[in-house]
Structure formats: C-alpha cells, structure tokens
mmCIF file of C-alpha atoms in Angstrom:
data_model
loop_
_atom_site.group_PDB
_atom_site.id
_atom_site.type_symbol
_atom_site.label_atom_id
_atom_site.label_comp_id
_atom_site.label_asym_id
_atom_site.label_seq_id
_atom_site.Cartn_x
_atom_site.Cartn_y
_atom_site.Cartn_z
ATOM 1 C CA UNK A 1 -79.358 -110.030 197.291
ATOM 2 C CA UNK A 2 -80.112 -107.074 199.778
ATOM 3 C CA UNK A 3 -81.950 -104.266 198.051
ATOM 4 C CA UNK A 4 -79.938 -101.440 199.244
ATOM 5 C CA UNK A 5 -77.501 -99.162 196.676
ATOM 6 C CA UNK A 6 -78.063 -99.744 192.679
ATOM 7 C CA UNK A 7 -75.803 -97.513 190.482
ATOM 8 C CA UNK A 8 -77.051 -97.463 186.677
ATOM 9 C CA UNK A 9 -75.224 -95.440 183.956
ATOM 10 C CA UNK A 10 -77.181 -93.658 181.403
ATOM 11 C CA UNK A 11 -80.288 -93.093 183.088
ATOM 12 C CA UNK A 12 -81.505 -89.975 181.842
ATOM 13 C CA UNK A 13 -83.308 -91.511 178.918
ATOM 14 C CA UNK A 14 -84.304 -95.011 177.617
ATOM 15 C CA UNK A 15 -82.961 -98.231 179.388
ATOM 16 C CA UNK A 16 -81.314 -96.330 182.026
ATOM 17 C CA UNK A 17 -84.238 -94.465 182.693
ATOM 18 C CA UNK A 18 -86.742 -97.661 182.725
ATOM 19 C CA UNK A 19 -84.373 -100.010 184.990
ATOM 20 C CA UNK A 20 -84.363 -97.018 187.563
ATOM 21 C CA UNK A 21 -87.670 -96.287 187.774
ATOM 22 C CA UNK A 22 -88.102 -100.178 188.048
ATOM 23 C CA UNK A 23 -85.382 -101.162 190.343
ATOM 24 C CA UNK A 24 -87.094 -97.864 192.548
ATOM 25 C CA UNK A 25 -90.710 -99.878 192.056
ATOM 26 C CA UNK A 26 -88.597 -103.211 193.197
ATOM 27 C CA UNK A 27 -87.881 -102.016 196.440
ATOM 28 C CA UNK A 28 -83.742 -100.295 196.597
ATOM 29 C CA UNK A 29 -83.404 -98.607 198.607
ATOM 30 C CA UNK A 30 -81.089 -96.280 196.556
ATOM 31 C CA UNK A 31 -80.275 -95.490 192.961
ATOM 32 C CA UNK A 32 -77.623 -93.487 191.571
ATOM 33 C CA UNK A 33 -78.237 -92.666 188.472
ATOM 34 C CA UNK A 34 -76.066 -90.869 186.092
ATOM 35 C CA UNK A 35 -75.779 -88.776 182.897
ATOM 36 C CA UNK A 36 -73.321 -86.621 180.947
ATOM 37 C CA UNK A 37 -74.979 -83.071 182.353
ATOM 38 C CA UNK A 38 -75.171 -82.617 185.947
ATOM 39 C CA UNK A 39 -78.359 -80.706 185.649
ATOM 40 C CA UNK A 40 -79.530 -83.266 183.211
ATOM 41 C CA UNK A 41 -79.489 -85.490 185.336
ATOM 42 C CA UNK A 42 -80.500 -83.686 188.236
ATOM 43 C CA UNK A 43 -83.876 -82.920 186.941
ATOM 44 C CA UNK A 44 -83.965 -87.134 185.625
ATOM 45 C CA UNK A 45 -83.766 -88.003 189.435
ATOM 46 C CA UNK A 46 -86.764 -85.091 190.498
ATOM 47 C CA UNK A 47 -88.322 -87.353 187.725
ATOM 48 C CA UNK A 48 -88.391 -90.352 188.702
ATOM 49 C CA UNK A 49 -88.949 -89.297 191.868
ATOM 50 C CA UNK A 50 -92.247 -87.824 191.134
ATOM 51 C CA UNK A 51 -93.361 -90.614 189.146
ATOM 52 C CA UNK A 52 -92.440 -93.682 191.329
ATOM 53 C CA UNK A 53 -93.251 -91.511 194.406
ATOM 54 C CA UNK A 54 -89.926 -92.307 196.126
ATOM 55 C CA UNK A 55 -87.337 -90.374 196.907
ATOM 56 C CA UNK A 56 -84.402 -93.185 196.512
ATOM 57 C CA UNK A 57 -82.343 -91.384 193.456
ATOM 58 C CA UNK A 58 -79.368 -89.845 193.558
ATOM 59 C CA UNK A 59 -77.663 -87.895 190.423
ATOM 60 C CA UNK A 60 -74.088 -88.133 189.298
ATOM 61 C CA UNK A 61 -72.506 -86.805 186.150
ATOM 62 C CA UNK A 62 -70.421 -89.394 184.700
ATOM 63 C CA UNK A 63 -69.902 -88.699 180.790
ATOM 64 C CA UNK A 64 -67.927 -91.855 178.988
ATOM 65 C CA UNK A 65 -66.506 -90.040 176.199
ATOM 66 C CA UNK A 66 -64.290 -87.615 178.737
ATOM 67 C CA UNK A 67 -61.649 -89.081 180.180
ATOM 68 C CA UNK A 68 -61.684 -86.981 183.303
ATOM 69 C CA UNK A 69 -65.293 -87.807 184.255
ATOM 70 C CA UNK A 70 -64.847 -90.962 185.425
ATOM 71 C CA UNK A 71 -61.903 -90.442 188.271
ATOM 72 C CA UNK A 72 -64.397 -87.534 189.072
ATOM 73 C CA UNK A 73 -67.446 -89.743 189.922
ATOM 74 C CA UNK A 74 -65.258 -92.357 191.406
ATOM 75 C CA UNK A 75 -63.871 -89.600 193.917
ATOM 76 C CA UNK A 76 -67.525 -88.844 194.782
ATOM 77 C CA UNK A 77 -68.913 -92.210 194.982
ATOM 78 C CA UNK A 78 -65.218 -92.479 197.480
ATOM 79 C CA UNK A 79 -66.775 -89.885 199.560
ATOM 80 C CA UNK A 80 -69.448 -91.028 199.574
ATOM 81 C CA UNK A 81 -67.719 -94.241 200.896
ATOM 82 C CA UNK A 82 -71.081 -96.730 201.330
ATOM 83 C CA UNK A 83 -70.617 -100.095 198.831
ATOM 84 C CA UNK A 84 -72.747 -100.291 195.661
ATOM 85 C CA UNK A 85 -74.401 -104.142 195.653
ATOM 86 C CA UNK A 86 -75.859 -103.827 191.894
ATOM 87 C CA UNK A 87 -74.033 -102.022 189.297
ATOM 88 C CA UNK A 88 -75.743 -101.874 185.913
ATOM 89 C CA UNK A 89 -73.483 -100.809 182.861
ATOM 90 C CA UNK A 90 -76.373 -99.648 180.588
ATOM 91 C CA UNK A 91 -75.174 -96.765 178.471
ATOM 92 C CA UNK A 92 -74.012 -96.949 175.190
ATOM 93 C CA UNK A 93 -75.300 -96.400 171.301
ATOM 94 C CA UNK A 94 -74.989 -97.152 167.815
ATOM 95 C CA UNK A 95 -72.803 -94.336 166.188
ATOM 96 C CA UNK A 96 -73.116 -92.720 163.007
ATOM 97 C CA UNK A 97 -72.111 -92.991 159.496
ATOM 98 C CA UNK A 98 -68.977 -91.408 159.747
ATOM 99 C CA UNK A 99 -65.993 -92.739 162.413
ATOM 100 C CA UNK A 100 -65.380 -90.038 165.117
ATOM 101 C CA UNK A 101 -63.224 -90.500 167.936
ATOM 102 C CA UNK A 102 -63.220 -89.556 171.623
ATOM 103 C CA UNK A 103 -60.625 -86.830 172.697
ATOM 104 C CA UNK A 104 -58.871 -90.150 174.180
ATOM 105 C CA UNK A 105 -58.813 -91.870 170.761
ATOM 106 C CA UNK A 106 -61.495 -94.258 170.889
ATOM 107 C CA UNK A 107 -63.841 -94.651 168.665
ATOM 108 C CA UNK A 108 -67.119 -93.251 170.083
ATOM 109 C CA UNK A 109 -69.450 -96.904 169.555
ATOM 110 C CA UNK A 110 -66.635 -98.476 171.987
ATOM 111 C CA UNK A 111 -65.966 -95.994 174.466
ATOM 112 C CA UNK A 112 -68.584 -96.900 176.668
ATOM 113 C CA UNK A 113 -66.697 -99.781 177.487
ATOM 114 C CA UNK A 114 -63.567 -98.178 178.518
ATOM 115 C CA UNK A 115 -65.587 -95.737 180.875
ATOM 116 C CA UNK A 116 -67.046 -98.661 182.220
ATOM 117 C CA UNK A 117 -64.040 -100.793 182.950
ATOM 118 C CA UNK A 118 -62.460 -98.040 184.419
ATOM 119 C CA UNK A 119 -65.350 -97.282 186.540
ATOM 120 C CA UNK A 120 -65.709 -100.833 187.549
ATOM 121 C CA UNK A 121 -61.744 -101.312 188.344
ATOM 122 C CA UNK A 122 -62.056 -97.733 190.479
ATOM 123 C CA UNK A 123 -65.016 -99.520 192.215
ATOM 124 C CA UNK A 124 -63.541 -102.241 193.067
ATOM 125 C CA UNK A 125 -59.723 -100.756 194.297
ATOM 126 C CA UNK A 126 -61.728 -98.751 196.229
ATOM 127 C CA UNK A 127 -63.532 -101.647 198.279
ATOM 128 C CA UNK A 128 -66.650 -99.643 196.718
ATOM 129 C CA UNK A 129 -68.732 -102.803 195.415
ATOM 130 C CA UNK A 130 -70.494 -104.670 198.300
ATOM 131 C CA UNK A 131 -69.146 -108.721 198.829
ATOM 132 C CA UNK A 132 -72.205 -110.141 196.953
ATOM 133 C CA UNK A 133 -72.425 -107.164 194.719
ATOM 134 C CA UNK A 134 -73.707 -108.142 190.765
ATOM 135 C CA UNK A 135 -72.523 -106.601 187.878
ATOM 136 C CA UNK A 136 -74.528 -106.230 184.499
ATOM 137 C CA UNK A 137 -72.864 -104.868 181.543
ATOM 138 C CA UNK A 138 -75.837 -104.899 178.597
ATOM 139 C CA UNK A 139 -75.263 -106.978 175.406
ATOM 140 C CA UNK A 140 -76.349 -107.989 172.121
ATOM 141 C CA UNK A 141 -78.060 -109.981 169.901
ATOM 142 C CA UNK A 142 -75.606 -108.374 167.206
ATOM 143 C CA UNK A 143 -73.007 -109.846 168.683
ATOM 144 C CA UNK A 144 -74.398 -113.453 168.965
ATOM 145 C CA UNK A 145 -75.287 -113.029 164.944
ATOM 146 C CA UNK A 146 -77.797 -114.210 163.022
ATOM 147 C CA UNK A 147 -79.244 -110.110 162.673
ATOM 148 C CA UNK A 148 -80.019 -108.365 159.536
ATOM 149 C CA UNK A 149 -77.707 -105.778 158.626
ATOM 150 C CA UNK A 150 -75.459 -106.756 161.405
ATOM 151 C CA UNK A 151 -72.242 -108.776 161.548
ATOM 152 C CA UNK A 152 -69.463 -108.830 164.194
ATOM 153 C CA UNK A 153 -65.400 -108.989 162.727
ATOM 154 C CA UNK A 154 -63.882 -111.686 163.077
ATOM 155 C CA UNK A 155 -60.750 -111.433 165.420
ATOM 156 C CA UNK A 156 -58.739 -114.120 164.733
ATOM 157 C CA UNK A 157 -58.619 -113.691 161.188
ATOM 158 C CA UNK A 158 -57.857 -109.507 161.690
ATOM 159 C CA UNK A 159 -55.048 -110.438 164.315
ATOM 160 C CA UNK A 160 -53.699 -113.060 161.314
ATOM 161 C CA UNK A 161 -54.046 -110.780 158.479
ATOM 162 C CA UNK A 162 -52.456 -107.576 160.035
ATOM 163 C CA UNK A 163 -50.595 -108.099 163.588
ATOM 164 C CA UNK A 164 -48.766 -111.561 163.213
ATOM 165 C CA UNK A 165 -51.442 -113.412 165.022
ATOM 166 C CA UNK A 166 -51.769 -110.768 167.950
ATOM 167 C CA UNK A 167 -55.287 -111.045 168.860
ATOM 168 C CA UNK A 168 -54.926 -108.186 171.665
ATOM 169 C CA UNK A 169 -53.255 -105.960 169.105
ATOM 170 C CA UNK A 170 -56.629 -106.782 166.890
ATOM 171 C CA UNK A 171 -59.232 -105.807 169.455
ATOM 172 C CA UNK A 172 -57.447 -102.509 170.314
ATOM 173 C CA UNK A 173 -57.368 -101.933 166.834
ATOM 174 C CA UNK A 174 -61.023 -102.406 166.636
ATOM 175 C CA UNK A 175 -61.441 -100.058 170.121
ATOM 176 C CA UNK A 176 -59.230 -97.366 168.293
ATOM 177 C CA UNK A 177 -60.932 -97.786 165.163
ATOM 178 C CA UNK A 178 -57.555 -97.958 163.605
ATOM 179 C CA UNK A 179 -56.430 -97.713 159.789
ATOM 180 C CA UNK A 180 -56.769 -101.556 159.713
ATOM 181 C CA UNK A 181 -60.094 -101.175 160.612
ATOM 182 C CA UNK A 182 -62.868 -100.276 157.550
ATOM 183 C CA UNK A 183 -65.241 -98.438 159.689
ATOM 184 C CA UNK A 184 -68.959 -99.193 159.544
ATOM 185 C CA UNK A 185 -71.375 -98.271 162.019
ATOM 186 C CA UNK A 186 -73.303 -101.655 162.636
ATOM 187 C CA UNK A 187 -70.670 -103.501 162.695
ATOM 188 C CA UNK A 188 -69.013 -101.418 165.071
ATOM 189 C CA UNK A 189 -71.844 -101.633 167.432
ATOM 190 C CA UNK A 190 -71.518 -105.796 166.556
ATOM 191 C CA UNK A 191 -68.264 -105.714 167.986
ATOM 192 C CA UNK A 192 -68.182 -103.301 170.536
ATOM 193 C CA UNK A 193 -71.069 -105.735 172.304
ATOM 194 C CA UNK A 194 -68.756 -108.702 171.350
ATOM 195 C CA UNK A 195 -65.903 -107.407 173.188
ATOM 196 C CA UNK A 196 -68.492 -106.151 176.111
ATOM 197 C CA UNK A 197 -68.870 -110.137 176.145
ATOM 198 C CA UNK A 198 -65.315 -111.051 177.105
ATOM 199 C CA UNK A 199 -64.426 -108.787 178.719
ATOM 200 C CA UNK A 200 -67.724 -109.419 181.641
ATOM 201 C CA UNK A 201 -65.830 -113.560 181.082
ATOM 202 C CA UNK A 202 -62.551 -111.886 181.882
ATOM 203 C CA UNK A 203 -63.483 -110.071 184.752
ATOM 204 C CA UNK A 204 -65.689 -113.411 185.905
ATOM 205 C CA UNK A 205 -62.280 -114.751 186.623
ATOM 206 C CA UNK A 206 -60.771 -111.607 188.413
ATOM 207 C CA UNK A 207 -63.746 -110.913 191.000
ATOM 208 C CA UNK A 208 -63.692 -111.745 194.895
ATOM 209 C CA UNK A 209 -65.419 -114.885 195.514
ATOM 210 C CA UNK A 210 -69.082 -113.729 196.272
ATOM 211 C CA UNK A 211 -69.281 -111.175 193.352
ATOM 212 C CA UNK A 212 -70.387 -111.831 190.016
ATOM 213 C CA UNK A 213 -70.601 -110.566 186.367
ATOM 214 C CA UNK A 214 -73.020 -110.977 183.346
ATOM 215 C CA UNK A 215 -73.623 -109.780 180.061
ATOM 216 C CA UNK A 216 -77.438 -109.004 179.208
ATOM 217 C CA UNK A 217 -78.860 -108.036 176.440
ATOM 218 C CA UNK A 218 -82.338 -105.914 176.735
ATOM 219 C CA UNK A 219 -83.119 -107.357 173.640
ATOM 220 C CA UNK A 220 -84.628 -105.667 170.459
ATOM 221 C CA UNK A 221 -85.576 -102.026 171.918
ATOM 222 C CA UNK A 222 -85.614 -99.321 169.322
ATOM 223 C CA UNK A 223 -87.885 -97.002 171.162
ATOM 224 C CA UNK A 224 -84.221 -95.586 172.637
ATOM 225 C CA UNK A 225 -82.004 -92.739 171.981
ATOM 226 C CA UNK A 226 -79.595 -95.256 171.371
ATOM 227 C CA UNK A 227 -80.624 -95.371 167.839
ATOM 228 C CA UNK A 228 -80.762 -91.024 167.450
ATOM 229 C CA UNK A 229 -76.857 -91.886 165.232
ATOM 230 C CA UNK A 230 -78.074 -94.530 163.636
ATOM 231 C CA UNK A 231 -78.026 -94.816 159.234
ATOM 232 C CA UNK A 232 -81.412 -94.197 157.556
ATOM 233 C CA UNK A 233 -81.504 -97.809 156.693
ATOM 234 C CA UNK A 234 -81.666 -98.889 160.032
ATOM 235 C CA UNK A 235 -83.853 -95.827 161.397
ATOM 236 C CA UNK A 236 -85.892 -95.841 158.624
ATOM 237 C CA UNK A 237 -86.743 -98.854 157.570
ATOM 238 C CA UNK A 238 -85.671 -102.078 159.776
ATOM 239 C CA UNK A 239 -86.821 -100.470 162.633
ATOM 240 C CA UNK A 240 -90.323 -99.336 161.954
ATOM 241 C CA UNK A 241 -90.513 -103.045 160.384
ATOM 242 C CA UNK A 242 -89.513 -104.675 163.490
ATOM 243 C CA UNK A 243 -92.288 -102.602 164.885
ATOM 244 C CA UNK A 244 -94.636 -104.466 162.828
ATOM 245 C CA UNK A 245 -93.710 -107.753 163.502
ATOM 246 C CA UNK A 246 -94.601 -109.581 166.340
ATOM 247 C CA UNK A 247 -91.889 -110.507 168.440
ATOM 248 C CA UNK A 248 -89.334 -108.525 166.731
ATOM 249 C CA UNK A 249 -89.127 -105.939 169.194
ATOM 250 C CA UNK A 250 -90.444 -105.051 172.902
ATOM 251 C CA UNK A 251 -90.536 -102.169 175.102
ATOM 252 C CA UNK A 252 -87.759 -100.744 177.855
ATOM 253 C CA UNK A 253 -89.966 -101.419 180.190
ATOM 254 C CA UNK A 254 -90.294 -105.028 179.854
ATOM 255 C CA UNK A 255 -86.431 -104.936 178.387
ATOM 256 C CA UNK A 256 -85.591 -103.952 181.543
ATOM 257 C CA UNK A 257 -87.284 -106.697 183.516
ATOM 258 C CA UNK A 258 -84.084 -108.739 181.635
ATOM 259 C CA UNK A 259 -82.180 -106.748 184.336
ATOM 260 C CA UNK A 260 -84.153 -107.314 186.821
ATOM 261 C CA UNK A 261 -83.971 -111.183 186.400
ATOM 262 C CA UNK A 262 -80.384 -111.525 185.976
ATOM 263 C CA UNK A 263 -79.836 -109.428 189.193
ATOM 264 C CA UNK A 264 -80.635 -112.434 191.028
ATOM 265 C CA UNK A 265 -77.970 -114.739 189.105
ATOM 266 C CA UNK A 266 -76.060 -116.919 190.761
ATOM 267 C CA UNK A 267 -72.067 -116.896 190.735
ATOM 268 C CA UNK A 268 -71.965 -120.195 189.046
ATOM 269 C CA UNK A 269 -72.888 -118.690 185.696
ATOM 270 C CA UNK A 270 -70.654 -115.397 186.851
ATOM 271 C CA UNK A 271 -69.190 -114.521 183.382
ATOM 272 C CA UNK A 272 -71.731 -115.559 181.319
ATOM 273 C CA UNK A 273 -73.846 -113.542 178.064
ATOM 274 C CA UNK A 274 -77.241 -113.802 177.944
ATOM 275 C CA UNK A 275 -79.315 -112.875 175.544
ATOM 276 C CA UNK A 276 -82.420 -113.988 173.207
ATOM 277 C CA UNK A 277 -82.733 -117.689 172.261
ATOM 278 C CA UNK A 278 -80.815 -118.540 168.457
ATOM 279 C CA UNK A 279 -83.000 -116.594 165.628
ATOM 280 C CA UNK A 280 -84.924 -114.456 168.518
ATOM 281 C CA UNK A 281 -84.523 -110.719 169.539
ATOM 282 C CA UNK A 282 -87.267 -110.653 172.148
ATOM 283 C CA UNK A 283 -88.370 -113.355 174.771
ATOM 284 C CA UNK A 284 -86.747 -115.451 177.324
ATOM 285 C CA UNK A 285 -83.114 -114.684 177.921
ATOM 286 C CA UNK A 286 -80.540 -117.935 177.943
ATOM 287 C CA UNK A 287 -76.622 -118.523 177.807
ATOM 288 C CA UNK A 288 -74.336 -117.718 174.554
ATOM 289 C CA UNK A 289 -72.738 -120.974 173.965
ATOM 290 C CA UNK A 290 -71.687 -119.847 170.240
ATOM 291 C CA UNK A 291 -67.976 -120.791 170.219
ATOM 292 C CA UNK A 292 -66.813 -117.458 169.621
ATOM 293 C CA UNK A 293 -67.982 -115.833 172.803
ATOM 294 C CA UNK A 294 -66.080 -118.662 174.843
ATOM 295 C CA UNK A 295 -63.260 -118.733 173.265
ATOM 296 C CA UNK A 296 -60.711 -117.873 176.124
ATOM 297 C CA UNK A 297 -58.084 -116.327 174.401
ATOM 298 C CA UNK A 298 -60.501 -113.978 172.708
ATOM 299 C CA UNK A 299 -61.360 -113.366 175.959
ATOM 300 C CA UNK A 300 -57.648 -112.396 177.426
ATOM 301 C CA UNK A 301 -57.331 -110.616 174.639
ATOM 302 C CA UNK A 302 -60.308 -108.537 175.045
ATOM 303 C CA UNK A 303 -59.080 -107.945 178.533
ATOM 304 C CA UNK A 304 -55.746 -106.825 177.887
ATOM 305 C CA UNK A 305 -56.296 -104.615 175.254
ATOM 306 C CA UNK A 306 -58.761 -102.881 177.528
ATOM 307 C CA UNK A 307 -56.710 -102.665 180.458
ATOM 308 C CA UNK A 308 -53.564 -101.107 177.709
ATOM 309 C CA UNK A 309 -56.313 -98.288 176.284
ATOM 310 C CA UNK A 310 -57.749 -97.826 179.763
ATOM 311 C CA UNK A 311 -54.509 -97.735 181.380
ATOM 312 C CA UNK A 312 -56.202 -100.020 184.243
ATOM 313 C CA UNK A 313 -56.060 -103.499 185.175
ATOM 314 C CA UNK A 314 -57.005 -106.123 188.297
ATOM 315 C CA UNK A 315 -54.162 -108.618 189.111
ATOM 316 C CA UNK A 316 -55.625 -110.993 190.438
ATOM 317 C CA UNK A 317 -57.393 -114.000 188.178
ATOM 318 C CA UNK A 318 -58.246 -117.430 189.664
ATOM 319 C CA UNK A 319 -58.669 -120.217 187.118
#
C-alpha cells in the first residue's frame, strides 16, 4: 500500500501517540492525528514533529463522547477533500467503577465505537477513503477470554433471557448500558472490544472491493492512559504484576508495530480479529477462530444495533 495519508484517533497520548510517531518513522507521508482539545492536539503534532524530525502531522479535534464532533471533523477532512489510505481506530479506555453515560446515552467504555462507525460511514459516503485504503479498529485479548478479571457477556443468552431472542436488541442494550445490563467496568471493556469484533466482520462484507478491515489488538499495554479509570484491583495490583512477568505485557512502542504489520493485510482475511495466540497477551498476533467471534448473526446484530444508536448505516453487503 502507498504510504501517503494515515488518520489515527487518539493520538495525543499512548497508542495513538506511538503508531504516529511510527507510521511518521515508516515513511507517510501524512498523519492526521486527533484528540478531544484542539490545542491538545495541536501542541501533540509540534511533538512529534520535533521528535521524528518530520513535519508530516496534521491536528484535528475529534472528541467521541460529543456527538457533534464527529460531523465536524468529517466536514474538515471534506474540505480537505484528498482520500485517507490507512485509517487506524485506536482510541478508547477502560471506564470506571461507576456507569456514566455520554450526553447521547451511551455508556462511555462503548462510545468509542459509535464515534468510530460514524466516522468511518462519513468517510466512506464521502468517497474520503482511498480504493485500497485499510482499516484497523484495535481489539482485545478480553474479548477472546481466557484473562483474569475479565469476561465478555454472553449475547445470546441476554437476547433469550430479556428481549425474546433479539440479539440486536441485546447488544444495544449492552451499548446503552441499559437496566438489563449489571454494569461492571471490565466487563464492559470485554464487550465493548467484542462488539468492536463484529462489527470490523460486518463492515468486511459492506466495503468496495479493494478495501479492507481488521480488528487488532496491541496486546497487553498498561503503560497507557487507557487504564487512568480503571478499579484499584486492576491498577493496583494486576497491572504492576503483569509488569513483573515476562511476557505478560510489552511496550506501545512495540504494541504498535501490531499496527504496523496488519497495515499490510491482505483483503482475503478483510474482517478478521487478530490478536495474541490462546493463553498469550504479548507476542505474535494470529486469527480469532473462537466460535463466538464468527458467529454471523452476532455479527448482524452487532451491526444493526450500531447503525440504530448511530443513526448510520452502509447498504450495500456482498455475501
């Protein structure tokens, strides 16, 4: 793939911030990077700038949570009108102990995903995303299971219990945080990454021929403000005992290079999560086959409960 325009959301600190100065050390020839504050991320690009010595960034504000600030950085990425051929969905967190709510009603551990569909959908209505252009949405290994103090809900049995067998009605439920839902903060993260899944298989099947889609996880990174919400237990005491254990956890900047590797997919596994081999969080990345992630009416459920709590959808789907 040409190295020409990269966009990467949350790039002001952590991931974002170590797959731009990367991608910039990999050749693009631009990066737009993005952050809730303007002048945040402003003085992010000036950063990166200054360390990489190249003067390829450019800064958007694009906050998630506020559902004006996406049609806002879709109108200037329209004027800006040049195609993006690598778009990397990076921001997101694990919330805290208490549910809270966007001013759109989603709960705050899955809104990223909404802001990022609907930037995605606005990218491509607008012809904005080049004919080869790759899309990375980041994962996991929660959502794969198998991860101490972390377990994903099971769908099917929460669209049986509670909504007649509606699995859509079950995963908004789950984005909404609704009073079906017993709200807990790793498990919210758990499925908020498993619905990130499906819904990078649902849009496999809804992209132009040329483009493709993957779910990546960056693996076990807690040196991250994606952790800053997180419970004690978790802050406290996994992660400084991850820290201790070889192979438990690595660094953004070789997370990153996860990225970096999967820009260069193929279409043929378009659709795809990849993540840590079975009982690993670091290492060589491979393909999910756990049932539930390929499950394809999980999948089209994911989707259209997106699309109804986004408001946005893609026609198209080829088989």
């Amino acid at each position: 793939m040409e190295h020409s325009i990269a966009l990467i959301t949350g790039a002001t600190s952590g991931l974002g911030y170590a797959a731009a100065r990367a991608f910039a050390e990999e050749g693009w020839r631009e990066i737009i990077i993005t952050g809730r504050s303007l002048a945040r991320v402003q003085k992010t690009a000036a950063e990166l700038a200054a360390k990489t010595k190249r003067k390829v960034f450019t800064p958007l504000e694009l906050d998630l949570n506020a559902p004006a600030s996406v049609p806002s950085a879709l109108a200037a990425l329209v004027k800006r009108g040049r195609p993006i051929d690598f778009l990397l969905l990076n921001a997101g967190w694990i919330g805290g102990k208490e549910r809270v709510l966007t001013a759109a009603g989603i709960e705050v551990t899955q809104a990223p995903l909404i802001g990022h569909h609907q930037l995605t959908v606005g990218l491509l209505r607008a012809n904005l995303l080049s004919p080869n252009a790759r899309i990375i949405i980041a994962g996991s290994e929660a959502a794969r299971g198998g991860v101490p103090m972390f377990s994903y809900t099971d769908v099917v049995a929460l669209a049986a219990t509670h909504f007649q067998g509606d699995r859509s009605a079950a995963v908004k439920a789950l984005l909404r945080s609704g009073p079906n839902v017993k709200f807990e903060p790793n498990r919210a993260h758990s499925d908020a990454k498993l619905i990130v899944a499906w819904w990078a298989a649902a849009l496999a099947r809804r992209l132009p021929l040329g483009m493709a889609v993957y779910a990546v996880s960056p693996g076990s990174t807690p040196d991250t403000k994606g952790l800053r919400n997180a419970g004690p237990a978790l802050k406290w005491l996994m992660v400084p005992l991850m820290k201790l254990i070889p192979g438990m956890s690595h660094s953004p900047e070789t997370a990153v290079h996860r990225y970096i590797q999967a820009a260069e997919f193929g279409t043929d596994v378009s659709g795809q999560f990849f993540a840590s081999a079975p009982k690993k969080f670091t290492g060589p990345i491979e393909a999910m086959r756990q049932p539930h992630f390929l499950d394809r009416d999980n999948q089209e459920a994911a989707w259209q409960a997106i699309v109804e709590v986004s408001g946005l959808d893609l026609l198209t789907q080829r088989p």
